[in-house]
Backbone as CSV, one residue per row, in Angstrom:
resi,resn,N_x,N_y,N_z,CA_x,CA_y,CA_z,C_x,C_y,C_z
1,MET,15.857,22.168,-16.740,14.608,22.639,-16.164,13.812,21.449,-15.651
2,THR,13.330,21.528,-14.438,12.554,20.453,-13.841,11.097,20.592,-14.247
3,SER,10.479,19.491,-14.600,9.086,19.560,-15.034,8.160,19.779,-13.846
4,MET,6.986,20.283,-14.127,5.977,20.484,-13.079,5.571,19.145,-12.465
5,THR,5.457,18.110,-13.281,5.054,16.809,-12.778,6.083,16.258,-11.800
6,ALA,7.345,16.366,-12.127,8.389,15.829,-11.260,8.490,16.592,-9.952
7,ARG,8.117,17.873,-9.944,8.219,18.669,-8.725,7.013,18.523,-7.822
8,ARG,5.895,18.041,-8.331,4.702,18.013,-7.502,4.832,17.020,-6.368
9,SER,4.006,17.195,-5.374,4.020,16.350,-4.182,3.641,14.925,-4.531
10,ALA,4.050,13.999,-3.693,3.736,12.588,-3.909,2.301,12.257,-3.540
11,THR,1.574,13.168,-2.931,0.235,12.845,-2.462,-0.802,13.862,-2.883
12,ALA,-2.021,13.429,-2.831,-3.163,14.319,-2.924,-3.710,14.455,-1.497
13,VAL,-4.836,15.082,-1.347,-5.414,15.259,-0.014,-5.976,13.922,0.471
14,PRO,-5.570,13.463,1.667,-6.102,12.201,2.182,-7.586,12.329,2.505
15,GLN,-8.267,11.219,2.411,-9.694,11.180,2.689,-9.968,10.226,3.849
16,LEU,-10.806,10.654,4.768,-11.287,9.774,5.830,-12.704,9.379,5.486
17,HIS,-13.076,8.152,5.788,-14.438,7.718,5.536,-14.903,6.837,6.684
18,ALA,-16.189,6.951,7.000,-16.754,6.229,8.144,-17.086,4.789,7.769
19,HIS,-17.015,3.917,8.756,-17.388,2.519,8.602,-18.333,2.136,9.725
20,GLY,-19.082,1.076,9.510,-19.997,0.587,10.529,-19.294,0.074,11.775
21,THR,-17.981,-0.124,11.714,-17.241,-0.635,12.868,-16.912,0.466,13.865
22,GLY,-17.138,1.712,13.496,-16.825,2.823,14.382,-15.423,3.357,14.196
23,TYR,-14.634,2.750,13.336,-13.284,3.221,13.056,-13.280,3.892,11.694
24,PRO,-12.749,5.121,11.605,-12.692,5.742,10.277,-11.651,5.042,9.413
25,GLY,-11.959,4.914,8.143,-10.984,4.394,7.199,-10.181,5.559,6.650
26,TYR,-9.113,5.254,5.959,-8.231,6.279,5.424,-7.851,5.872,4.016
27,ASP,-7.895,6.833,3.088,-7.306,6.536,1.788,-6.705,7.793,1.183
28,VAL,-5.710,7.550,0.358,-4.997,8.646,-0.267,-4.534,8.200,-1.654
29,CYS,-4.625,9.119,-2.596,-4.133,8.877,-3.949,-2.669,9.307,-3.984
30,LEU,-1.802,8.401,-4.394,-0.363,8.653,-4.433,0.137,8.671,-5.867
31,VAL,1.004,9.608,-6.159,1.671,9.620,-7.457,2.660,8.452,-7.454
32,ARG,2.730,7.722,-8.555,3.623,6.564,-8.627,5.067,7.007,-8.821
33,LEU,5.623,7.576,-7.765,7.015,7.991,-7.712,7.626,7.371,-6.460
34,PRO,8.928,7.138,-6.437,9.556,6.452,-5.298,9.264,7.076,-3.934
35,GLN,9.141,8.398,-3.842,8.903,9.011,-2.544,7.525,8.682,-1.966
36,SER,6.632,8.143,-2.764,5.315,7.759,-2.250,5.384,6.577,-1.294
37,ALA,6.427,5.762,-1.384,6.578,4.650,-0.438,6.727,5.180,0.988
38,ALA,7.476,6.263,1.155,7.626,6.872,2.484,6.307,7.458,2.971
39,VAL,5.529,8.028,2.060,4.216,8.566,2.418,3.298,7.421,2.870
40,ALA,3.389,6.282,2.204,2.587,5.117,2.583,2.937,4.647,3.995
41,ARG,4.229,4.600,4.319,4.642,4.212,5.671,4.083,5.175,6.715
42,LEU,4.188,6.464,6.441,3.676,7.471,7.369,2.156,7.358,7.522
43,ALA,1.462,7.149,6.424,0.002,7.006,6.476,-0.392,5.798,7.316
44,ALA,0.301,4.686,7.119,-0.005,3.482,7.893,0.284,3.714,9.379
45,ARG,1.430,4.287,9.697,1.790,4.546,11.100,0.768,5.465,11.765
46,THR,0.425,6.546,11.103,-0.518,7.514,11.671,-1.883,6.883,11.898
47,THR,-2.365,6.137,10.907,-3.681,5.505,11.023,-3.699,4.478,12.149
48,MET,-2.680,3.651,12.224,-2.632,2.628,13.271,-2.563,3.264,14.658
49,LYS,-1.809,4.342,14.787,-1.730,5.059,16.068,-3.090,5.652,16.430
50,CYS,-3.777,6.224,15.454,-5.119,6.773,15.710,-6.082,5.689,16.182
51,TRP,-5.900,4.488,15.675,-6.743,3.371,16.083,-6.286,2.757,17.403
52,GLY,-5.156,3.212,17.952,-4.667,2.712,19.234,-4.116,1.296,19.173
53,LEU,-3.561,0.909,18.030,-3.056,-0.456,17.873,-1.584,-0.548,18.278
54,SER,-1.142,-1.763,18.516,0.194,-2.001,19.075,1.312,-1.563,18.126
55,GLU,2.476,-1.347,18.722,3.660,-0.961,17.952,4.060,-2.076,16.975
56,ASP,3.955,-3.336,17.410,4.301,-4.453,16.522,3.376,-4.506,15.306
57,LEU,2.072,-4.361,15.539,1.121,-4.383,14.432,1.313,-3.164,13.534
58,THR,1.643,-2.035,14.141,1.913,-0.821,13.368,3.119,-1.027,12.450
59,ALA,4.174,-1.631,12.965,5.358,-1.902,12.145,5.011,-2.824,10.975
60,ASP,4.194,-3.847,11.232,3.767,-4.746,10.156,2.956,-3.997,9.102
61,ALA,2.043,-3.137,9.551,1.210,-2.366,8.613,2.062,-1.419,7.774
62,GLU,3.042,-0.788,8.401,3.951,0.106,7.666,4.680,-0.658,6.561
63,LEU,5.224,-1.805,6.902,5.984,-2.591,5.934,5.088,-3.057,4.791
64,ILE,3.904,-3.548,5.120,2.987,-4.024,4.082,2.566,-2.877,3.170
65,ALA,2.172,-1.738,3.739,1.766,-0.595,2.917,2.901,-0.166,1.996
66,CYS,4.100,-0.100,2.529,5.267,0.301,1.740,5.534,-0.691,0.605
67,GLU,5.492,-1.972,0.903,5.757,-2.992,-0.123,4.700,-2.970,-1.222
68,LEU,3.422,-2.833,-0.861,2.371,-2.832,-1.874,2.436,-1.587,-2.745
69,VAL,2.725,-0.437,-2.135,2.870,0.787,-2.926,4.108,0.694,-3.822
70,THR,5.198,0.173,-3.294,6.405,0.010,-4.103,6.135,-0.887,-5.306
71,ASN,5.385,-1.976,-5.112,5.026,-2.836,-6.248,4.214,-2.071,-7.284
72,ALA,3.269,-1.257,-6.827,2.461,-0.470,-7.770,3.342,0.511,-8.540
73,ILE,4.291,1.113,-7.858,5.201,2.062,-8.512,6.039,1.353,-9.571
74,ARG,6.574,0.200,-9.230,7.505,-0.504,-10.124,6.843,-1.271,-11.256
75,HIS,5.645,-1.802,-11.006,5.116,-2.793,-11.943,3.783,-2.444,-12.596
76,SER,3.234,-1.279,-12.353,1.883,-1.051,-12.873,1.795,-0.068,-14.021
77,GLY,2.798,-0.005,-14.849,2.617,0.788,-16.052,3.752,1.726,-16.375
78,SER,3.388,2.918,-16.763,4.311,3.900,-17.326,5.506,4.188,-16.429
79,ARG,6.652,4.291,-17.035,7.858,4.713,-16.334,8.197,6.161,-16.719
80,ASN,7.244,6.840,-17.328,7.423,8.207,-17.777,7.337,9.155,-16.585
81,VAL,8.427,9.820,-16.246,8.452,10.739,-15.106,7.504,11.912,-15.332
82,GLN,7.253,12.260,-16.600,6.334,13.358,-16.899,4.896,13.007,-16.519
83,GLU,4.514,11.755,-16.667,3.169,11.279,-16.326,3.280,9.929,-15.634
84,PRO,3.655,9.896,-14.363,3.928,8.628,-13.700,2.685,7.819,-13.327
85,GLY,1.521,8.426,-13.335,0.308,7.720,-12.941,0.107,7.754,-11.433
86,HIS,-0.930,7.070,-10.988,-1.300,7.101,-9.578,-1.648,5.707,-9.076
87,CYS,-1.616,5.568,-7.771,-2.172,4.403,-7.106,-2.898,4.916,-5.863
88,ARG,-3.763,4.104,-5.300,-4.536,4.512,-4.128,-4.251,3.561,-2.975
89,LEU,-3.849,4.125,-1.849,-3.642,3.376,-0.610,-4.878,3.547,0.262
90,THR,-5.414,2.422,0.731,-6.578,2.447,1.621,-6.274,1.602,2.842
91,LEU,-6.568,2.141,4.015,-6.456,1.403,5.275,-7.838,1.403,5.910
92,GLU,-8.317,0.218,6.237,-9.653,0.078,6.821,-9.592,-0.859,8.009
93,ARG,-10.568,-0.723,8.853,-10.704,-1.612,9.996,-12.094,-2.244,9.899
94,PRO,-12.239,-3.306,9.106,-13.552,-3.892,8.859,-14.167,-4.545,10.097
95,ALA,-13.355,-4.836,11.092,-13.822,-5.389,12.369,-12.821,-4.953,13.434
96,SER,-13.186,-5.075,14.686,-12.303,-4.613,15.758,-10.990,-5.392,15.802
97,ASP,-10.988,-6.610,15.257,-9.765,-7.421,15.281,-9.087,-7.538,13.918
98,ALA,-9.411,-6.623,12.992,-8.860,-6.734,11.640,-8.469,-5.370,11.082
99,VAL,-7.378,-5.357,10.336,-6.925,-4.183,9.587,-6.705,-4.654,8.151
100,ARG,-7.304,-3.940,7.218,-7.147,-4.271,5.795,-6.388,-3.137,5.117
101,ILE,-5.322,-3.500,4.423,-4.497,-2.554,3.687,-4.643,-2.895,2.212
102,GLU,-5.004,-1.890,1.415,-5.204,-2.109,-0.017,-4.403,-1.095,-0.817
103,VAL,-3.900,-1.522,-1.960,-3.310,-0.604,-2.933,-3.933,-0.941,-4.288
104,SER,-4.572,0.063,-4.873,-5.218,-0.093,-6.175,-4.425,0.650,-7.229
105,ASP,-4.322,0.040,-8.407,-3.626,0.694,-9.514,-4.317,0.333,-10.824
106,GLY,-3.831,0.896,-11.904,-4.467,0.717,-13.206,-3.974,-0.462,-14.013
107,SER,-3.175,-1.323,-13.430,-2.652,-2.475,-14.156,-3.527,-3.704,-13.914
108,MET,-3.688,-4.509,-14.938,-4.423,-5.772,-14.801,-3.478,-6.933,-14.489
109,THR,-2.164,-6.684,-14.488,-1.184,-7.738,-14.246,-1.216,-8.161,-12.788
110,ARG,-1.411,-9.443,-12.577,-1.481,-9.986,-11.225,-0.069,-10.122,-10.652
111,PRO,0.162,-9.586,-9.441,1.481,-9.759,-8.839,1.698,-11.216,-8.440
112,ALA,2.931,-11.624,-8.423,3.244,-13.006,-8.063,4.447,-13.033,-7.134
113,LYS,4.356,-13.861,-6.109,5.525,-14.076,-5.260,6.572,-14.790,-6.099
114,ARG,7.811,-14.443,-5.864,8.876,-15.143,-6.561,9.987,-15.461,-5.574
115,GLU,10.880,-16.291,-5.992,12.017,-16.690,-5.162,13.278,-16.041,-5.726
116,PRO,13.632,-14.852,-5.225,14.828,-14.194,-5.760,16.094,-14.901,-5.293
117,GLY,17.127,-14.775,-6.102,18.429,-15.320,-5.722,19.021,-14.530,-4.563
118,GLU,19.983,-15.115,-3.896,20.613,-14.470,-2.739,21.206,-13.119,-3.070
119,ASP,21.703,-12.949,-4.279,22.353,-11.707,-4.666,21.402,-10.678,-5.272
120,GLU,20.149,-11.046,-5.479,19.190,-10.104,-6.063,18.716,-9.119,-4.996
121,PRO,18.749,-7.812,-5.292,18.366,-6.821,-4.287,16.851,-6.648,-4.139
122,ASN,16.069,-7.126,-5.098,14.619,-6.931,-5.084,13.897,-8.272,-5.192
123,GLY,12.583,-8.219,-5.053,11.771,-9.407,-5.293,11.258,-10.105,-4.054
124,ARG,11.418,-9.495,-2.884,10.986,-10.143,-1.644,9.724,-9.547,-1.031
125,GLY,9.171,-8.514,-1.673,8.040,-7.788,-1.107,6.840,-8.655,-0.788
126,LEU,6.390,-9.443,-1.754,5.200,-10.269,-1.515,5.493,-11.428,-0.577
127,ILE,6.740,-11.864,-0.511,7.111,-12.885,0.477,6.930,-12.303,1.876
128,LEU,7.355,-11.059,2.072,7.178,-10.394,3.372,5.702,-10.169,3.682
129,VAL,4.942,-9.712,2.695,3.502,-9.496,2.898,2.836,-10.798,3.326
130,ALA,3.124,-11.883,2.627,2.521,-13.181,2.958,2.915,-13.654,4.352
131,ALA,4.151,-13.367,4.772,4.619,-13.791,6.093,3.956,-12.992,7.215
132,LEU,3.675,-11.718,6.980,3.128,-10.856,8.029,1.602,-10.860,8.100
133,ALA,0.957,-11.029,6.972,-0.499,-10.915,6.904,-1.187,-12.237,7.237
134,ALA,-2.382,-12.126,7.808,-3.208,-13.314,8.026,-3.695,-13.857,6.687
135,ASP,-3.885,-12.957,5.723,-4.302,-13.331,4.380,-3.939,-12.173,3.445
136,TRP,-3.802,-12.461,2.180,-3.584,-11.425,1.188,-4.086,-11.935,-0.143
137,GLY,-4.322,-11.025,-1.073,-4.803,-11.444,-2.377,-4.910,-10.285,-3.337
138,VAL,-5.538,-10.580,-4.467,-5.721,-9.602,-5.535,-7.173,-9.640,-5.969
139,THR,-7.765,-8.471,-6.104,-9.122,-8.352,-6.621,-9.050,-7.534,-7.898
140,HIS,-9.494,-8.136,-9.000,-9.532,-7.383,-10.252,-10.798,-6.553,-10.277
141,ARG,-10.703,-5.377,-10.852,-11.823,-4.450,-10.951,-11.734,-3.765,-12.309
142,PRO,-12.799,-3.104,-12.750,-12.705,-2.395,-14.029,-11.564,-1.373,-13.977
143,GLY,-10.680,-1.438,-14.940,-9.594,-0.480,-15.018,-8.377,-0.791,-14.173
144,GLY,-8.296,-1.990,-13.602,-7.107,-2.318,-12.824,-7.326,-3.411,-11.800
145,LYS,-6.578,-3.292,-10.703,-6.644,-4.313,-9.657,-6.409,-3.666,-8.301
146,THR,-6.774,-4.403,-7.263,-6.474,-4.017,-5.889,-5.745,-5.182,-5.242
147,VAL,-4.560,-4.907,-4.705,-3.813,-5.903,-3.942,-4.062,-5.576,-2.481
148,TRP,-4.455,-6.573,-1.697,-4.855,-6.328,-0.319,-4.157,-7.303,0.628
149,ALA,-4.066,-6.863,1.866,-3.521,-7.718,2.936,-4.375,-7.487,4.174
150,LEU,-4.603,-8.545,4.911,-5.406,-8.487,6.128,-4.528,-8.826,7.326
151,LEU,-4.483,-7.902,8.275,-3.762,-8.126,9.531,-4.785,-8.380,10.625
152,ARG,-4.436,-9.227,11.554,-5.288,-9.476,12.719,-4.803,-8.634,13.882
153,ALA,-5.726,-7.916,14.520,-5.395,-7.026,15.640,-6.064,-7.523,16.907
154,GLN,-5.506,-7.113,18.036,-6.167,-7.381,19.311,-7.199,-6.288,19.513
155,PRO,-8.479,-6.654,19.779,-9.519,-5.624,19.952,-9.263,-4.768,21.186
């Protein structure tokens, strides 16, 4: 018998919010299950298209959103399929030439770039984020952390 938790959707209802820059921001609460990485890619693609940004920048945003959500799924707590927990993906345009991608979760553990061996299948996510983003970092907050990346866009 499949549990109700395992059958539920990977997402909650997305939220749009206004910013002083004139671009709506987007955020969605994702269940920490593997299929949420695909939802993150779709959310990033849709948001970037709505903002009229380039295909190259959209591809970068998709990859960054996917990598940050995947890290939250893998490293931020419970591996219990019955109660997998949540993370929040936020995409904002704080200025006409900037896109900020954030993933918040309930873990206080700071992510770290590492140098995986050639044969290791995982461990390259933050290396990719650092290579694509103009800047990235971690902000600790009550009850967890937010990992963010900043992309530069053409206005």
